[in-house]
PDB file of C-alpha atoms in Angstrom:
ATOM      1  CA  UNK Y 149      -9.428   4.615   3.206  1.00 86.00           C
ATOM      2  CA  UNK Y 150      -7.832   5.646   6.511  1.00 93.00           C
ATOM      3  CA  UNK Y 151      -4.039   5.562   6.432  1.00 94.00           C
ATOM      4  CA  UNK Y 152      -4.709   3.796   9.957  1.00 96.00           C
ATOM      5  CA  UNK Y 153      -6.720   0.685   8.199  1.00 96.00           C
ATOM      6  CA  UNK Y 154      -4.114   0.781   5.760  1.00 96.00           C
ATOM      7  CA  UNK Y 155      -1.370   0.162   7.822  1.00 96.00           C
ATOM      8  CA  UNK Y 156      -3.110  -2.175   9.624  1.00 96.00           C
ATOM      9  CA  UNK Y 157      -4.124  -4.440   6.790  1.00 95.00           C
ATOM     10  CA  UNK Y 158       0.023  -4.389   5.377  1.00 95.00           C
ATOM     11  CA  UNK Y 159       1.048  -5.599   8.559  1.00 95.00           C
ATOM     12  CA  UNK Y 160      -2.005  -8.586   8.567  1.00 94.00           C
ATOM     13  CA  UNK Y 161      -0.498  -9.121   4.998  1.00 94.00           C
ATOM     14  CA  UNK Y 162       3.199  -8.925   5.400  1.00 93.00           C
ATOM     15  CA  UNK Y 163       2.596 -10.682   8.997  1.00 92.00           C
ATOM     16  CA  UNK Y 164       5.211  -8.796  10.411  1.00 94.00           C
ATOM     17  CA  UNK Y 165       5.618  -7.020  14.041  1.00 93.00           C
ATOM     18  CA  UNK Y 166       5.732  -2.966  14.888  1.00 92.00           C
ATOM     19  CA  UNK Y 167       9.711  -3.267  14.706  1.00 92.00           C
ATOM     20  CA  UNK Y 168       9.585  -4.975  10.854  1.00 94.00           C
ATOM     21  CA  UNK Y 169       7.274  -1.871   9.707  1.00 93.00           C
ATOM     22  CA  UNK Y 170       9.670   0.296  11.302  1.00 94.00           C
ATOM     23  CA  UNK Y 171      12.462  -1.030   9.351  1.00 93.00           C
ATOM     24  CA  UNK Y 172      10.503  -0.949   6.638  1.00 93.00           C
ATOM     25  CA  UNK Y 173      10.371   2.590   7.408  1.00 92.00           C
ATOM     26  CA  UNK Y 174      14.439   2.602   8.173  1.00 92.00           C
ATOM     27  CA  UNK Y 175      15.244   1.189   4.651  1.00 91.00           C
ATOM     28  CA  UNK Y 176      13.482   4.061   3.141  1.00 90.00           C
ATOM     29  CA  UNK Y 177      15.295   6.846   5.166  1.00 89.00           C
ATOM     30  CA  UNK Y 178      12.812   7.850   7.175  1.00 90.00           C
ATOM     31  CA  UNK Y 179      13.566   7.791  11.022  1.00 90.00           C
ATOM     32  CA  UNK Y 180      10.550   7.046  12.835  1.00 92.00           C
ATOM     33  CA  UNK Y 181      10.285   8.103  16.232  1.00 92.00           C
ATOM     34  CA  UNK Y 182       9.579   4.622  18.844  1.00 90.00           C
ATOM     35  CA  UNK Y 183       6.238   3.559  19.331  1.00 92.00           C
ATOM     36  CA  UNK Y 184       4.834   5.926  16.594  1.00 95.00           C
ATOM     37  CA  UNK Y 185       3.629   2.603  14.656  1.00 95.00           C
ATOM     38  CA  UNK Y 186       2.391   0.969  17.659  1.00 95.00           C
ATOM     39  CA  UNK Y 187       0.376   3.833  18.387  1.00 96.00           C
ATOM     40  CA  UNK Y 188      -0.941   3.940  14.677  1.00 95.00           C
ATOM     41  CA  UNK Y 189      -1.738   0.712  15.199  1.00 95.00           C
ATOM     42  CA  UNK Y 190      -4.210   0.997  18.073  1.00 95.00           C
ATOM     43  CA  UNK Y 191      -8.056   1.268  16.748  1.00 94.00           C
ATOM     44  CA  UNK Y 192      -9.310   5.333  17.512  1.00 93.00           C
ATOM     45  CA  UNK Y 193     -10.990   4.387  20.658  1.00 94.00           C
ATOM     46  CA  UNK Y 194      -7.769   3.262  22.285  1.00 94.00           C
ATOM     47  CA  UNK Y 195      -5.788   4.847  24.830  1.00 93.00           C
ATOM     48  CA  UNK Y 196      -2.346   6.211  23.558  1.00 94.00           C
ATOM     49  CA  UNK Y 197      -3.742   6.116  19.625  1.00 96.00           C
ATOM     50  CA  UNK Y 198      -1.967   8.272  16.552  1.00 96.00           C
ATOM     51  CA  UNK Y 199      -3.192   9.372  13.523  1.00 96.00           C
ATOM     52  CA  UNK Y 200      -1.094   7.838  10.639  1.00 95.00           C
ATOM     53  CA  UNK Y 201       0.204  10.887   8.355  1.00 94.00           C
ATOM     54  CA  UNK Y 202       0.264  10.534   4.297  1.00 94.00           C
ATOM     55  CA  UNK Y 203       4.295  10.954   5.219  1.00 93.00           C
ATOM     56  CA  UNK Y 204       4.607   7.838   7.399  1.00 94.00           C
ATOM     57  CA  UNK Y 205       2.185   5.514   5.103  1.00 95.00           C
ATOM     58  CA  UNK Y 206       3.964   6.839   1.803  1.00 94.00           C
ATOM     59  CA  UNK Y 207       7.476   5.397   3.805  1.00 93.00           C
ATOM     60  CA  UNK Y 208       6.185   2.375   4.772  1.00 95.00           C
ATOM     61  CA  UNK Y 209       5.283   1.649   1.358  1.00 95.00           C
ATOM     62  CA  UNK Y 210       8.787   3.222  -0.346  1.00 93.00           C
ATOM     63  CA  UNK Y 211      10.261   0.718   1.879  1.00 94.00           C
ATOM     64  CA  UNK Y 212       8.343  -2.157   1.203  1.00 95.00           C
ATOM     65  CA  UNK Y 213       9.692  -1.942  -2.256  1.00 93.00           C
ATOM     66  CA  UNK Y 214      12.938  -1.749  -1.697  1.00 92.00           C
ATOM     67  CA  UNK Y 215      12.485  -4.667   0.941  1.00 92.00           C
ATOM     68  CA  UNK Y 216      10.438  -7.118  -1.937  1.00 92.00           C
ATOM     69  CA  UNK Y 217      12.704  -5.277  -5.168  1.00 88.00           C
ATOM     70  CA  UNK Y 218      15.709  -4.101  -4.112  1.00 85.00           C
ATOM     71  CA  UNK Y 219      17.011  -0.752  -3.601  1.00 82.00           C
ATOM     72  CA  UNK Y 220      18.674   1.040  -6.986  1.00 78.00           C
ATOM     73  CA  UNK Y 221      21.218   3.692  -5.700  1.00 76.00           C
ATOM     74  CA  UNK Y 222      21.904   4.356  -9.655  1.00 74.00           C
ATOM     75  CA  UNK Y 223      18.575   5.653 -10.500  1.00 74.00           C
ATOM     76  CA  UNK Y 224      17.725   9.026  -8.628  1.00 69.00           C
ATOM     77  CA  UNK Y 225      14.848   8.801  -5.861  1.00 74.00           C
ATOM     78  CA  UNK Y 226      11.468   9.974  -6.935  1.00 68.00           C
ATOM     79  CA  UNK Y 227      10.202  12.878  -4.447  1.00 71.00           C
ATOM     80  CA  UNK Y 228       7.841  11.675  -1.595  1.00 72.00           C
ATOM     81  CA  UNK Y 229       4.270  12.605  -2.007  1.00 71.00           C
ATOM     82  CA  UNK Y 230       2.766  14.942   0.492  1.00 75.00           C
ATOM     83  CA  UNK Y 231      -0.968  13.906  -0.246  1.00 87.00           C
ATOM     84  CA  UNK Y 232      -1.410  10.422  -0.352  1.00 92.00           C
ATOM     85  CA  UNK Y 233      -4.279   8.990  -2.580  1.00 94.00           C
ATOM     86  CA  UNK Y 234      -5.409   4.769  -2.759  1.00 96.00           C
ATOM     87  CA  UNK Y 235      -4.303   5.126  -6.435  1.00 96.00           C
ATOM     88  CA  UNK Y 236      -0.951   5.527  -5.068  1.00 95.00           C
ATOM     89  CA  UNK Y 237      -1.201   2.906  -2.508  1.00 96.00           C
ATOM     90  CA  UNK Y 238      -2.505   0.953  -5.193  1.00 97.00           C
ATOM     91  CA  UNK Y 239       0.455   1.261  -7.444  1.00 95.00           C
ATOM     92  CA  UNK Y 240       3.122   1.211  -4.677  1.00 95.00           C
ATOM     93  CA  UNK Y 241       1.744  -2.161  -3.618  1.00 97.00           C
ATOM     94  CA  UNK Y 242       1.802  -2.959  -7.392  1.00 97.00           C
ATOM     95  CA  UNK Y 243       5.451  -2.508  -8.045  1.00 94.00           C
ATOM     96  CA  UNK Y 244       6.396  -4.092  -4.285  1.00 95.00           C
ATOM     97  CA  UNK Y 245       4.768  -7.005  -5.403  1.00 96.00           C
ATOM     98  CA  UNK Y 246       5.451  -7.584  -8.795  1.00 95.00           C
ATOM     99  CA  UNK Y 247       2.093  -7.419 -10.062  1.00 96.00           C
ATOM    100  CA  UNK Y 248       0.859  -7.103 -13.815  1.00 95.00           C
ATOM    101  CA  UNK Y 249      -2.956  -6.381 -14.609  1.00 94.00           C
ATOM    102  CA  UNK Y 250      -3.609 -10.246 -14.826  1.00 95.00           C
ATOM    103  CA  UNK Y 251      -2.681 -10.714 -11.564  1.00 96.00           C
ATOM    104  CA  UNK Y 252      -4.494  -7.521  -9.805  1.00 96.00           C
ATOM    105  CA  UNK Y 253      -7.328  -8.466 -11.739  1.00 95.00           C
ATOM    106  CA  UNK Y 254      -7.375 -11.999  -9.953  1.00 95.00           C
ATOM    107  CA  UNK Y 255      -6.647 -10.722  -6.677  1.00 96.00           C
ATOM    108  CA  UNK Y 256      -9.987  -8.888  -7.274  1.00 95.00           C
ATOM    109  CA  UNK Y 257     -11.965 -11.775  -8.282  1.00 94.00           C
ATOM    110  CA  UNK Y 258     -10.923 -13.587  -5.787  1.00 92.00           C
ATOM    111  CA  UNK Y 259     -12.623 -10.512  -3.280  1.00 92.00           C
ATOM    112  CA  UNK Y 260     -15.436 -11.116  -5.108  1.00 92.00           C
ATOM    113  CA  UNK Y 261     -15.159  -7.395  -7.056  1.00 92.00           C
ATOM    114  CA  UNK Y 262     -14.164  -8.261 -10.714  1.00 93.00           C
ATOM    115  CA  UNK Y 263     -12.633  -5.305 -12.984  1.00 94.00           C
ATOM    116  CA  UNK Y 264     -12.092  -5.435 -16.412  1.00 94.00           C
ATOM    117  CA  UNK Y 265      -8.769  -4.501 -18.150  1.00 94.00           C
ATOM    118  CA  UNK Y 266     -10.017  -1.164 -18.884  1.00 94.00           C
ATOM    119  CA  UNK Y 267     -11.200  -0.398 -15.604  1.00 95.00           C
ATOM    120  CA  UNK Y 268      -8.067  -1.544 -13.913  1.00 95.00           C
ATOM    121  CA  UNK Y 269      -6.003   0.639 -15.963  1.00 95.00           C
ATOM    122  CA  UNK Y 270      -8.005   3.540 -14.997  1.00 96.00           C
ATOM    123  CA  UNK Y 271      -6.880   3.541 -11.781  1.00 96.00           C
ATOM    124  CA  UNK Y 272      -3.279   3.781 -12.818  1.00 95.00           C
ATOM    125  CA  UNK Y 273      -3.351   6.425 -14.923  1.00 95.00           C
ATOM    126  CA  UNK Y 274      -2.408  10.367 -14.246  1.00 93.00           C
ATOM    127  CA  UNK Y 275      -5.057  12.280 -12.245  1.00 92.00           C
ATOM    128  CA  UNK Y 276      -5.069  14.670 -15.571  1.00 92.00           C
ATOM    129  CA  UNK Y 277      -5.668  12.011 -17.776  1.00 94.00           C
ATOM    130  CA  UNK Y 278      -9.540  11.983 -19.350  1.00 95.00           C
ATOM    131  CA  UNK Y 279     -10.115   8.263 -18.361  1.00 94.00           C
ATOM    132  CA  UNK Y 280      -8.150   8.403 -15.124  1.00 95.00           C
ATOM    133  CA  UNK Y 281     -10.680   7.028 -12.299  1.00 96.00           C
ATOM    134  CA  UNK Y 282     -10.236   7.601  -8.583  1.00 96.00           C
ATOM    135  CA  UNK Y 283      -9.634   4.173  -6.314  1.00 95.00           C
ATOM    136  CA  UNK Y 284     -12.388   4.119  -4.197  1.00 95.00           C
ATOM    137  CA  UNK Y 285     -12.183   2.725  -0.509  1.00 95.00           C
ATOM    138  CA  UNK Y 286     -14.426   0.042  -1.562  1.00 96.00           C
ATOM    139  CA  UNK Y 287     -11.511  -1.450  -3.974  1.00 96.00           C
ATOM    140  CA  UNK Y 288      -8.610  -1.152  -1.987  1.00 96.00           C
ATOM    141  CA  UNK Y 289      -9.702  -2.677   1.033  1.00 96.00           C
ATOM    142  CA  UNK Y 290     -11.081  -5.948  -1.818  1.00 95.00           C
ATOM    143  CA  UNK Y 291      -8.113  -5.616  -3.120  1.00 96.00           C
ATOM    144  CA  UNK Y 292      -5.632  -5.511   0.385  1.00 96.00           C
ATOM    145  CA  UNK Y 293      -8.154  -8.782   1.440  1.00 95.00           C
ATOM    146  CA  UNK Y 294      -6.899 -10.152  -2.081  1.00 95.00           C
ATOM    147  CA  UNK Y 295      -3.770  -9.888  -1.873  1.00 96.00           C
ATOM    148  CA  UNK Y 296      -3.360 -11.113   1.892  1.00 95.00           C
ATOM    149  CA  UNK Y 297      -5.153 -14.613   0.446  1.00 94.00           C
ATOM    150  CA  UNK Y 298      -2.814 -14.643  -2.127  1.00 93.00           C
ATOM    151  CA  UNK Y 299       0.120 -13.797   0.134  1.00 91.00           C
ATOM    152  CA  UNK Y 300      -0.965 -16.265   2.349  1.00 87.00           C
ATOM    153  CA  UNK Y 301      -1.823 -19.103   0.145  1.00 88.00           C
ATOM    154  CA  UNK Y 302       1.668 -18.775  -1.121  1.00 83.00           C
ATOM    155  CA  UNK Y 303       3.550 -19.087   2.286  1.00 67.00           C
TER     156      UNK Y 303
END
């Protein structure tokens, strides 16, 4: 999935403004130039549109967990990944939101694409590992649709 779509469906979910996913990126250390969001915002065909880099997305996310968690300053910061995958999105949006496999699993069948237990914890596992499974675009835009219902529903 396009880091573009991606960024556009957490800020449908989170219903936030440009400035919020900027701070989001702000509480993760990352200084984002102004307007960069806005402009990775904008759908390809529009005038003054950016690309949105593995870097950016990867912040965005870093920061929405310390927004939802809570920042730990005693535990050392995990490195930022270069390449971004949607089993990382996946699991970032996991541990910003608190979710266990019952829960993701739900959020699924509520987008009408139902995983079982086993299949779900393929996509969490190491790349090396012999039943990891790549996240496919298909699932996390389900599961982003998911999630904003549930999100939604809840507020």
């Amino acid at each position: 999935m396009l880091n573009n779509d991606v960024l556009r469906s957490l800020r449908y979910l989170l219903n936030v403004n440009d400035s919020k996913l900027e701070a989001l990126c702000r509480l993760a250390d990352y200084p984002v130039e102004p307007g960069l969001i806005s402009a990775c915002l904008l759908r390809e065909d529009e005038a003054g549109y950016r690309s949105c880099s593995d870097v950016l997305l990867t912040h965005v996310l870093e920061g929405l967990v310390f927004h939802k968690r809570g920042r730990d300053d005693s535990r050392p910061r995990l490195p930022v990944e270069k390449r971004l995958s949607n089993n990382i999105v996946l699991k970032k949006l996991r541990v910003a939101f608190e979710l266990r496999d019952d829960d993701i699993q739900a959020i699924l069948q509520a987008a009408d694409l139902p995983m079982t237990k086993a299949e779900l914890g393929a996509l969490f596992r190491a790349p090396g590992h012999r039943h990891y499974r790549e996240c496919g675009d298909q699932i996390l835009r389900n599961f982003l649709r998911g999630l904003t219902q549930r999100e939604r529903a809840q507020a």
